[in-house]
Amino acid sequence: MPDQIHTPQSGNAAEFAPQSDDVFGRIASRYDRLCDLFSFGIHRTWKRRVADIIAQEEWQTLLDGATGTGDIMLRVLAKQLPASRRIIASDISPQMLAIAQGKLGQHGEQVRVCLLDMHSMPDIASDSVDAYSISLGLKICQRHLALQEALRVLRPGGRLIILEASNIRPAWLHRAYLTYMSICTPAIAWLATGGDASAYKYLLQGVREFPGAEQLAKEMQDMGFSDVQFERLSLGIVAVHTARKPG
């Protein structure tokens, strides 16, 4: 049985439409706790790894396209970056951004928090950012549009860093993981949110339908990115993908 799993033609693995369901607004205050519960705290290891990769890259302007509550950008800033570096922390959810602002606000002018949609960011000029990161947000959007927009805003030679759900190898273990998720995740989310089913609906759908690491890497290459690489974390529950805009 193949490692890859079917992905909807829309490119939105979770089939999430923020216009019709403000789920992240409803769970914003509990989002960090839900991440701990869903992953048994392993997400902290993933975020540290992504922050390390971002901090090691030579950039002056970083755009973070799915900041959420600001956890990863907070870890990046903890690396004692040069004061000249600037971060644009963006998200589509005002409620999530309000929490991120509370965490990141102490860094003053080094961080600008913006309400942006990864599908289209007219406020961000073409060829204007040195690095662009997307963490755990690609599965809930039209990823082809989001990747095209990433390619537009990056400067030639700029780096893209993505943390997202992936495929565990071997395939039988991936199937076992999906079975676990389908049984345990609804129960955990139901208890943690007081019965808000949407808190886990999109997570399950997105994890199940998101392409494996090899397929996503090929999609990025086909869209025009170069130097495409990936690193599986936690056996492949997630993967960190990196690429560059050709110079």
Short mmCIF file of C-alpha atoms in Angstrom, two decimals:
data_model
loop_
_atom_site.label_atom_id
_atom_site.label_comp_id
_atom_site.label_asym_id
_atom_site.label_seq_id
_atom_site.Cartn_x
_atom_site.Cartn_y
_atom_site.Cartn_z
CA MET A 1 0.00 0.00 0.00
CA PRO A 2 1.52 3.42 -0.94
CA ASP A 3 2.84 5.84 1.63
CA GLN A 4 1.03 8.74 -0.01
CA ILE A 5 -2.60 9.47 0.72
CA HIS A 6 -5.27 11.05 -1.43
CA THR A 7 -5.45 14.85 -1.31
CA PRO A 8 -8.57 16.78 -2.33
CA GLN A 9 -8.31 18.53 -5.68
CA SER A 10 -8.89 21.86 -3.93
CA GLY A 11 -5.47 21.63 -2.31
CA ASN A 12 -7.11 22.34 1.06
CA ALA A 13 -6.46 19.07 2.86
CA ALA A 14 -8.67 19.97 5.83
CA GLU A 15 -11.42 21.48 3.64
CA PHE A 16 -11.42 24.43 6.03
CA ALA A 17 -13.18 27.69 5.12
CA PRO A 18 -12.59 30.44 7.72
CA GLN A 19 -15.43 32.51 6.24
CA SER A 20 -17.96 29.90 7.34
CA ASP A 21 -16.40 28.59 10.56
CA ASP A 22 -14.47 30.78 12.99
CA VAL A 23 -13.11 27.77 14.84
CA PHE A 24 -9.75 29.36 15.64
CA GLY A 25 -11.51 32.39 17.08
CA ARG A 26 -13.50 30.12 19.37
CA ILE A 27 -10.55 28.04 20.57
CA ALA A 28 -7.84 30.72 20.56
CA SER A 29 -7.63 30.91 24.35
CA ARG A 30 -7.30 27.11 24.56
CA TYR A 31 -5.16 26.54 21.47
CA ASP A 32 -1.84 26.07 23.27
CA ARG A 33 -3.40 23.61 25.68
CA LEU A 34 -4.98 21.69 22.82
CA CYS A 35 -1.59 21.41 21.09
CA ASP A 36 -0.15 19.88 24.25
CA LEU A 37 -3.04 17.43 24.56
CA PHE A 38 -3.14 16.37 20.91
CA SER A 39 0.62 15.79 20.68
CA PHE A 40 1.37 14.89 24.31
CA GLY A 41 3.71 17.88 24.31
CA ILE A 42 5.82 16.67 21.36
CA HIS A 43 4.86 19.79 19.37
CA ARG A 44 7.30 21.72 21.56
CA THR A 45 10.17 19.67 20.11
CA TRP A 46 8.94 20.36 16.56
CA LYS A 47 8.70 24.07 17.23
CA ARG A 48 12.19 24.22 18.72
CA ARG A 49 13.59 22.55 15.60
CA VAL A 50 11.82 24.96 13.27
CA ALA A 51 12.95 27.94 15.34
CA ASP A 52 16.54 26.69 15.11
CA ILE A 53 16.33 26.43 11.30
CA ILE A 54 14.79 29.89 10.99
CA ALA A 55 17.31 31.51 13.34
CA GLN A 56 20.28 29.94 11.52
CA GLU A 57 19.20 31.39 8.17
CA GLU A 58 20.68 34.74 7.10
CA TRP A 59 17.71 37.07 6.80
CA GLN A 60 16.82 40.63 7.62
CA THR A 61 13.05 40.35 7.12
CA LEU A 62 11.09 37.22 8.03
CA LEU A 63 7.41 36.78 7.24
CA ASP A 64 5.60 34.15 9.32
CA GLY A 65 2.40 33.24 7.52
CA ALA A 66 0.58 31.25 10.23
CA THR A 67 1.80 32.70 13.51
CA GLY A 68 -1.11 31.42 15.57
CA THR A 69 -0.46 32.31 19.20
CA GLY A 70 3.15 33.23 18.49
CA ASP A 71 4.93 30.22 19.98
CA ILE A 72 7.49 29.66 17.22
CA MET A 73 8.30 33.34 16.71
CA LEU A 74 8.83 33.64 20.47
CA ARG A 75 11.37 30.81 20.22
CA VAL A 76 13.06 32.49 17.25
CA LEU A 77 13.37 35.75 19.17
CA ALA A 78 14.86 33.89 22.13
CA LYS A 79 17.90 33.16 19.93
CA GLN A 80 19.10 36.73 20.59
CA LEU A 81 18.88 37.84 16.99
CA PRO A 82 20.64 40.99 15.81
CA ALA A 83 18.48 44.05 16.48
CA SER A 84 18.42 44.82 12.75
CA ARG A 85 16.30 41.76 11.99
CA ARG A 86 12.56 42.27 11.55
CA ILE A 87 9.70 39.77 11.84
CA ILE A 88 6.24 40.16 10.32
CA ALA A 89 4.03 37.80 12.36
CA SER A 90 0.77 37.22 10.52
CA ASP A 91 -2.35 35.10 10.79
CA ILE A 92 -5.91 35.07 9.47
CA SER A 93 -7.46 34.92 12.96
CA PRO A 94 -7.68 38.20 14.93
CA GLN A 95 -8.21 36.28 18.17
CA MET A 96 -5.06 34.20 17.67
CA LEU A 97 -3.10 37.32 16.74
CA ALA A 98 -4.25 39.07 19.92
CA ILE A 99 -2.63 36.29 21.95
CA ALA A 100 0.50 36.44 19.78
CA GLN A 101 0.68 40.20 20.34
CA GLY A 102 0.65 39.62 24.07
CA LYS A 103 3.60 37.24 23.77
CA LEU A 104 5.62 39.15 21.17
CA GLY A 105 4.80 42.73 22.08
CA GLN A 106 7.76 43.03 24.45
CA HIS A 107 10.10 42.91 21.44
CA GLY A 108 8.93 46.30 20.23
CA GLU A 109 9.79 47.36 16.71
CA GLN A 110 11.52 44.07 15.93
CA VAL A 111 8.10 42.41 15.48
CA ARG A 112 5.07 43.64 13.54
CA VAL A 113 1.84 41.68 14.00
CA CYS A 114 -0.44 41.73 10.94
CA LEU A 115 -3.77 40.24 9.91
CA LEU A 116 -2.99 38.54 6.59
CA ASP A 117 -4.46 35.78 4.44
CA MET A 118 -1.73 33.45 3.09
CA HIS A 119 -3.67 33.04 -0.16
CA SER A 120 -3.23 36.70 -1.07
CA MET A 121 -1.12 39.31 0.73
CA PRO A 122 -1.31 42.52 -1.33
CA ASP A 123 0.21 44.49 1.56
CA ILE A 124 3.45 42.50 1.16
CA ALA A 125 5.44 43.62 -1.87
CA SER A 126 6.86 41.12 -4.34
CA ASP A 127 10.50 40.12 -3.75
CA SER A 128 10.45 41.82 -0.35
CA VAL A 129 11.16 39.18 2.33
CA ASP A 130 14.31 37.13 2.90
CA ALA A 131 12.59 34.20 4.62
CA TYR A 132 9.01 32.98 4.88
CA SER A 133 7.78 30.41 7.39
CA ILE A 134 4.50 28.50 7.61
CA SER A 135 3.98 26.24 10.62
CA LEU A 136 1.04 23.82 10.82
CA GLY A 137 -1.07 26.07 8.61
CA LEU A 138 -0.60 24.67 5.12
CA LYS A 139 -3.08 21.83 5.59
CA ILE A 140 -5.95 24.21 6.40
CA CYS A 141 -5.55 26.45 3.36
CA GLN A 142 -5.45 26.19 -0.42
CA ARG A 143 -1.79 25.21 -0.30
CA HIS A 144 -1.11 25.81 -3.99
CA LEU A 145 -2.26 29.42 -3.67
CA ALA A 146 -0.29 29.85 -0.44
CA LEU A 147 2.88 28.46 -2.01
CA GLN A 148 2.47 30.67 -5.08
CA GLU A 149 2.14 33.69 -2.80
CA ALA A 150 5.22 32.59 -0.86
CA LEU A 151 7.16 32.41 -4.12
CA ARG A 152 5.97 35.92 -5.01
CA VAL A 153 6.92 37.67 -1.75
CA LEU A 154 10.30 35.98 -1.32
CA ARG A 155 13.38 37.70 -2.66
CA PRO A 156 15.46 35.71 -5.17
CA GLY A 157 17.48 33.31 -3.05
CA GLY A 158 15.06 33.71 -0.14
CA ARG A 159 14.23 30.63 1.92
CA LEU A 160 10.88 28.99 2.62
CA ILE A 161 10.53 26.96 5.85
CA ILE A 162 7.42 24.81 6.37
CA LEU A 163 6.41 22.65 9.34
CA GLU A 164 3.47 20.42 8.50
CA ALA A 165 1.83 17.04 8.92
CA SER A 166 3.56 14.28 7.00
CA ASN A 167 3.61 10.52 6.43
CA ILE A 168 5.12 8.06 8.88
CA ARG A 169 7.24 5.30 7.42
CA PRO A 170 6.55 2.40 7.22
CA ALA A 171 3.05 2.76 5.81
CA TRP A 172 1.45 0.32 8.29
CA LEU A 173 2.60 2.53 11.17
CA HIS A 174 1.11 5.58 9.46
CA ARG A 175 -2.22 3.75 9.17
CA ALA A 176 -2.03 2.83 12.85
CA TYR A 177 -1.35 6.46 13.72
CA LEU A 178 -4.37 7.63 11.72
CA THR A 179 -6.52 5.05 13.51
CA TYR A 180 -5.28 6.33 16.86
CA MET A 181 -6.02 9.90 15.81
CA SER A 182 -9.54 9.06 14.67
CA ILE A 183 -10.33 7.39 18.01
CA CYS A 184 -8.47 9.47 20.58
CA THR A 185 -8.42 12.98 19.13
CA PRO A 186 -12.22 13.53 19.21
CA ALA A 187 -12.37 12.37 22.83
CA ILE A 188 -9.49 14.61 23.91
CA ALA A 189 -10.87 17.63 22.09
CA TRP A 190 -14.41 17.06 23.33
CA LEU A 191 -13.24 17.07 26.93
CA ALA A 192 -10.85 20.00 26.49
CA THR A 193 -13.32 22.28 24.71
CA GLY A 194 -16.56 21.35 26.38
CA GLY A 195 -18.01 19.69 23.30
CA ASP A 196 -16.87 21.89 20.39
CA ALA A 197 -16.60 19.26 17.65
CA SER A 198 -14.95 21.65 15.19
CA ALA A 199 -11.89 21.81 17.43
CA TYR A 200 -10.79 18.44 16.05
CA LYS A 201 -12.70 18.08 12.77
CA TYR A 202 -10.16 20.01 10.70
CA LEU A 203 -7.14 18.52 12.42
CA LEU A 204 -8.26 14.98 11.62
CA GLN A 205 -9.20 15.79 8.03
CA GLY A 206 -5.99 17.71 7.42
CA VAL A 207 -3.69 15.04 8.82
CA ARG A 208 -5.49 12.31 6.89
CA GLU A 209 -5.52 14.07 3.52
CA PHE A 210 -2.29 16.07 3.51
CA PRO A 211 0.31 14.73 1.06
CA GLY A 212 3.36 12.82 2.22
CA ALA A 213 6.76 14.48 2.40
CA GLU A 214 7.90 13.27 -1.02
CA GLN A 215 4.72 14.45 -2.73
CA LEU A 216 4.81 17.89 -1.12
CA ALA A 217 8.48 18.27 -2.07
CA LYS A 218 7.61 17.45 -5.70
CA GLU A 219 4.76 19.96 -5.66
CA MET A 220 7.16 22.65 -4.44
CA GLN A 221 9.68 21.78 -7.14
CA ASP A 222 6.97 21.82 -9.82
CA MET A 223 5.89 25.30 -8.66
CA GLY A 224 9.38 26.66 -9.22
CA PHE A 225 11.15 26.35 -5.88
CA SER A 226 14.76 25.13 -5.87
CA ASP A 227 16.94 23.36 -3.30
CA VAL A 228 13.87 21.56 -1.93
CA GLN A 229 14.61 19.36 1.07
CA PHE A 230 12.70 17.83 3.96
CA GLU A 231 13.40 16.35 7.37
CA ARG A 232 10.96 14.02 9.10
CA LEU A 233 10.40 14.55 12.82
CA SER A 234 8.92 12.04 15.27
CA LEU A 235 9.07 9.23 12.69
CA GLY A 236 7.24 11.40 10.19
CA ILE A 237 4.25 12.66 12.15
CA VAL A 238 5.43 16.01 10.82
CA ALA A 239 8.18 17.13 8.48
CA VAL A 240 10.14 20.33 8.06
CA HIS A 241 10.41 21.33 4.39
CA THR A 242 12.86 23.95 3.18
CA ALA A 243 13.30 25.48 -0.27
CA ARG A 244 14.60 28.58 -2.00
CA LYS A 245 13.23 30.98 -4.55
CA PRO A 246 15.59 30.70 -7.51
CA GLY A 247 18.08 33.54 -7.73
#
